[in-house]
Coordinates of C-alpha atoms in Angstrom, one line a residue:
M7 CA 91.1 78.3 80.7
N8 CA 89.2 76.9 83.7
L9 CA 91.4 76.1 86.7
N10 CA 88.9 74.3 88.4
L11 CA 89.7 76.4 91.7
Q12 CA 85.7 76.0 92.5
D13 CA 85.5 75.9 96.5
R14 CA 89.2 74.7 96.7
S15 CA 91.2 75.7 99.4
V16 CA 93.9 77.9 99.4
F17 CA 96.2 79.4 102.5
V18 CA 98.2 82.8 101.9
T19 CA 100.5 83.3 103.8
G20 CA 101.1 87.6 104.0
G21 CA 98.0 87.9 101.8
S22 CA 97.1 91.3 103.7
G23 CA 99.1 93.6 101.1
G24 CA 101.2 94.1 97.9
I25 CA 102.0 90.8 95.8
G26 CA 99.9 88.8 98.5
R27 CA 96.7 90.8 97.9
A28 CA 96.9 90.6 94.5
I29 CA 97.0 86.3 94.6
V30 CA 94.3 86.8 97.8
L31 CA 92.2 88.0 94.7
A32 CA 92.9 86.4 92.1
Y33 CA 92.2 83.3 93.5
A34 CA 88.7 84.4 95.4
A35 CA 88.3 85.9 91.4
E36 CA 88.0 81.8 90.2
G37 CA 86.0 80.5 93.0
A38 CA 88.7 79.5 96.2
R39 CA 87.5 79.7 99.1
V40 CA 90.9 81.7 100.6
T41 CA 92.9 82.3 103.8
L42 CA 94.7 85.1 104.3
T43 CA 97.7 85.7 106.9
Y44 CA 98.9 89.0 108.8
L45 CA 100.9 89.3 111.1
S46 CA 99.8 93.1 112.4
D47 CA 98.0 94.8 110.0
E48 CA 94.3 93.8 110.7
K49 CA 92.6 96.1 109.1
S50 CA 94.3 95.7 106.0
A51 CA 93.4 92.6 106.3
S52 CA 89.3 92.9 107.0
S53 CA 89.2 95.1 104.7
L54 CA 90.4 92.5 102.2
V55 CA 88.0 89.8 103.0
K56 CA 85.1 92.5 102.9
D57 CA 86.6 93.3 99.4
V58 CA 86.4 89.3 98.5
E59 CA 83.2 89.2 99.9
T60 CA 81.3 92.3 98.3
A61 CA 82.8 90.5 94.6
G62 CA 80.5 87.3 95.8
G63 CA 84.0 86.0 97.0
V64 CA 84.5 83.6 100.2
A65 CA 87.7 85.1 102.4
A66 CA 88.7 85.0 106.1
A67 CA 91.9 86.1 107.4
V68 CA 93.3 84.9 110.8
P69 CA 96.8 86.0 112.9
M70 CA 100.3 84.5 112.4
D71 CA 103.8 85.0 112.9
L72 CA 106.5 83.6 110.7
T73 CA 108.8 83.2 113.9
D74 CA 106.0 81.5 116.3
N75 CA 105.4 77.8 115.1
S76 CA 102.5 77.4 117.5
S77 CA 100.9 80.8 115.6
I78 CA 102.3 78.9 112.2
E79 CA 99.8 76.0 113.5
R80 CA 97.1 77.3 114.3
A81 CA 96.6 79.5 111.5
V82 CA 96.8 76.3 109.2
G83 CA 94.7 74.7 111.5
A84 CA 91.8 77.8 110.9
A85 CA 91.6 77.7 107.3
A86 CA 91.5 74.1 107.3
S87 CA 88.6 73.9 110.1
R88 CA 87.1 77.2 108.3
H89 CA 86.8 75.6 104.5
G90 CA 87.2 72.2 105.2
G91 CA 90.7 71.1 104.7
L92 CA 93.5 73.0 102.1
D93 CA 94.1 72.0 98.7
V94 CA 97.0 75.3 98.0
L95 CA 99.7 76.5 100.0
V96 CA 100.8 80.0 99.0
A97 CA 104.2 80.9 101.4
N98 CA 104.2 84.7 100.6
A99 CA 104.5 85.9 103.8
V100 CA 107.9 87.5 104.2
R101 CA 110.5 89.7 106.8
W102 CA 111.7 92.5 104.5
P103 CA 115.3 92.7 105.1
T104 CA 115.6 92.4 108.7
D105 CA 119.2 93.3 107.6
A106 CA 118.8 95.9 105.3
M107 CA 122.0 98.0 104.1
S108 CA 124.4 96.6 106.3
S109 CA 126.8 94.0 105.0
L110 CA 127.6 91.0 105.9
V111 CA 130.0 91.5 108.2
E112 CA 128.2 94.7 109.8
S113 CA 125.1 92.3 110.3
D114 CA 125.4 90.5 114.1
R115 CA 124.4 86.7 114.4
D116 CA 121.3 87.9 115.7
M117 CA 119.8 89.7 113.0
W118 CA 121.7 87.3 110.6
Q119 CA 119.5 84.3 113.1
N120 CA 116.1 86.0 113.2
A121 CA 116.5 87.2 109.4
L122 CA 116.7 83.1 108.4
R123 CA 114.3 82.1 111.1
A124 CA 111.5 84.1 109.6
N125 CA 112.1 83.5 106.0
L126 CA 112.9 80.4 105.7
E127 CA 113.2 78.1 108.8
G128 CA 109.6 80.2 109.3
T129 CA 108.4 78.8 105.7
A130 CA 108.9 75.9 106.1
A131 CA 107.1 75.4 109.2
T132 CA 104.3 76.0 107.1
V133 CA 105.0 73.8 104.9
R134 CA 104.9 71.3 107.4
A135 CA 102.1 72.3 109.1
A136 CA 100.0 72.0 105.8
W137 CA 101.9 69.0 104.2
P138 CA 99.1 66.5 106.2
L139 CA 96.5 68.1 104.4
L140 CA 97.6 68.8 101.2
V141 CA 98.3 65.0 100.9
Q142 CA 95.3 64.3 102.2
S143 CA 93.4 66.9 99.1
G144 CA 95.0 64.0 96.6
H145 CA 95.8 67.6 94.9
G146 CA 97.6 69.3 96.9
R147 CA 99.9 72.9 95.6
I148 CA 102.6 74.7 96.7
V149 CA 103.9 78.1 95.7
L150 CA 107.2 79.8 97.2
I151 CA 107.1 83.1 96.3
S152 CA 111.4 83.9 96.6
T153 CA 112.8 86.7 94.8
G154 CA 115.4 87.5 92.3
V155 CA 117.9 89.2 94.8
T156 CA 119.2 85.3 95.1
R157 CA 120.4 85.4 91.6
H158 CA 121.8 88.7 91.3
G159 CA 122.1 89.8 94.9
M160 CA 121.4 93.7 96.7
P161 CA 124.1 94.9 98.9
G162 CA 122.5 94.6 102.7
A163 CA 120.8 92.3 102.5
T164 CA 122.6 89.3 102.5
A165 CA 121.0 86.8 105.1
Y166 CA 117.7 87.9 103.2
A167 CA 119.1 86.9 99.8
A168 CA 120.6 83.6 102.1
A169 CA 117.1 82.4 103.1
K170 CA 115.3 82.8 100.0
A171 CA 117.6 80.7 98.0
G172 CA 117.7 78.2 100.9
L173 CA 113.8 77.5 99.3
E174 CA 115.0 76.4 96.3
G175 CA 116.8 73.8 98.1
L176 CA 113.4 73.6 99.7
M177 CA 111.4 72.7 96.5
A178 CA 114.6 70.8 95.5
A179 CA 113.6 68.4 98.0
L180 CA 109.7 68.7 98.1
K181 CA 109.2 68.0 94.3
W182 CA 110.6 64.0 95.0
E183 CA 108.8 63.8 98.6
G184 CA 105.2 65.0 97.1
G185 CA 105.3 62.9 94.0
Q186 CA 102.5 63.6 92.3
S187 CA 100.4 63.8 94.9
I188 CA 101.8 67.6 96.0
L189 CA 103.5 69.8 93.2
T190 CA 106.2 72.1 94.6
N191 CA 107.3 75.3 92.9
V192 CA 108.7 78.8 92.9
V193 CA 107.7 81.8 91.9
A194 CA 110.6 84.9 92.0
P195 CA 108.9 88.1 91.5
G196 CA 111.8 91.2 90.5
F197 CA 111.5 94.6 91.9
T198 CA 107.4 94.8 91.7
V199 CA 105.9 98.1 92.6
T200 CA 104.1 98.0 96.1
E201 CA 103.5 100.2 98.8
D202 CA 106.2 99.3 100.3
N203 CA 108.7 99.7 97.7
L204 CA 107.6 103.0 96.5
A205 CA 108.3 103.8 100.2
R206 CA 112.0 102.7 100.7
F207 CA 113.2 103.1 96.8
P208 CA 113.5 106.3 95.6
D209 CA 112.2 107.1 91.9
E210 CA 115.9 107.0 90.5
V211 CA 116.5 103.7 91.8
R212 CA 112.9 102.3 90.5
E213 CA 114.1 104.1 87.0
E214 CA 117.7 102.7 87.0
V215 CA 115.5 98.9 87.2
R216 CA 113.3 99.3 84.6
K217 CA 115.6 100.5 82.3
R218 CA 118.0 97.6 82.7
T219 CA 114.2 95.4 82.5
P220 CA 113.6 94.2 79.1
S221 CA 109.8 94.6 78.3
G222 CA 110.5 98.3 79.7
R223 CA 108.4 98.4 82.6
L224 CA 108.5 97.4 86.5
S225 CA 106.5 94.5 87.6
V226 CA 102.9 95.4 89.8
P227 CA 101.3 92.6 92.1
E228 CA 98.9 91.9 89.3
D229 CA 101.5 90.8 87.0
V230 CA 102.8 87.5 90.2
A231 CA 99.3 86.7 91.1
P232 CA 98.5 84.8 87.4
A233 CA 101.3 82.8 87.6
V234 CA 101.3 82.0 91.2
V235 CA 97.5 81.3 91.0
F236 CA 98.2 78.8 87.8
L237 CA 101.0 76.7 89.2
G238 CA 98.8 76.8 92.4
S239 CA 95.6 75.1 90.5
P240 CA 94.8 71.4 89.0
A241 CA 95.2 73.1 85.5
N242 CA 98.9 72.7 86.7
T243 CA 98.6 68.9 86.1
N244 CA 102.8 68.1 86.0
I245 CA 104.7 71.1 86.5
T246 CA 106.7 70.7 89.8
G247 CA 110.4 72.2 90.6
C248 CA 110.1 75.3 88.6
Y249 CA 111.9 77.9 89.3
L250 CA 109.7 80.8 87.0
R251 CA 111.2 84.6 87.2
V252 CA 108.3 87.7 87.1
A253 CA 110.6 90.1 86.0
G254 CA 110.3 91.8 82.7
G255 CA 112.5 89.4 81.3
T256 CA 115.5 90.2 83.7
D257 CA 117.5 86.8 84.9

């Protein structure tokens, strides 16, 4: 299928590693001009840009902090200036999880507010900054990256789960506000084998999750990226307000 992404301007937040890296590579392989953001790992972001360019693609990296609206506006503006506008926003950046291993009653107010500020308010601020550019594009696409934790939960991730669940409400409103000009969807990966998750979860935990996965294997970033690329492409002509799980059949 020709996704018609040649020379489209794509903005991927949190694109320097893991799922974000796979998304950047997949869009670039389709001919899109990709701007990726990073918080602190400039080395990985620069390395990814070089990988894209070596493969014949176009990419750039800019710093962005989900908790700083000015930083978000600068990053979006830089993407539009460098690549002649903006056609696709992939909101992948995340602070995971700022309240790890603490229950709701154990997490203090600052911890809770910081998690929501980054993971919900920061994403909403990114959409707000990108929205006029996506309207101007005439074929804007937004893909919000959520998580299966919003549906099945995880002890100690209360604020993270609540913030990510908020993305579904955001999408529900944006599908009306965007109409046919901007199609908005959510992709929710399940447990995905990334370097961070390999370091965070022991083998026995990953094996237990795998046993509960109908497909019999855990997802890798390259499983998630094609779904994100399709929903963010002109080949998606009328899918909006969709919540898509990429998790091997788990709910």
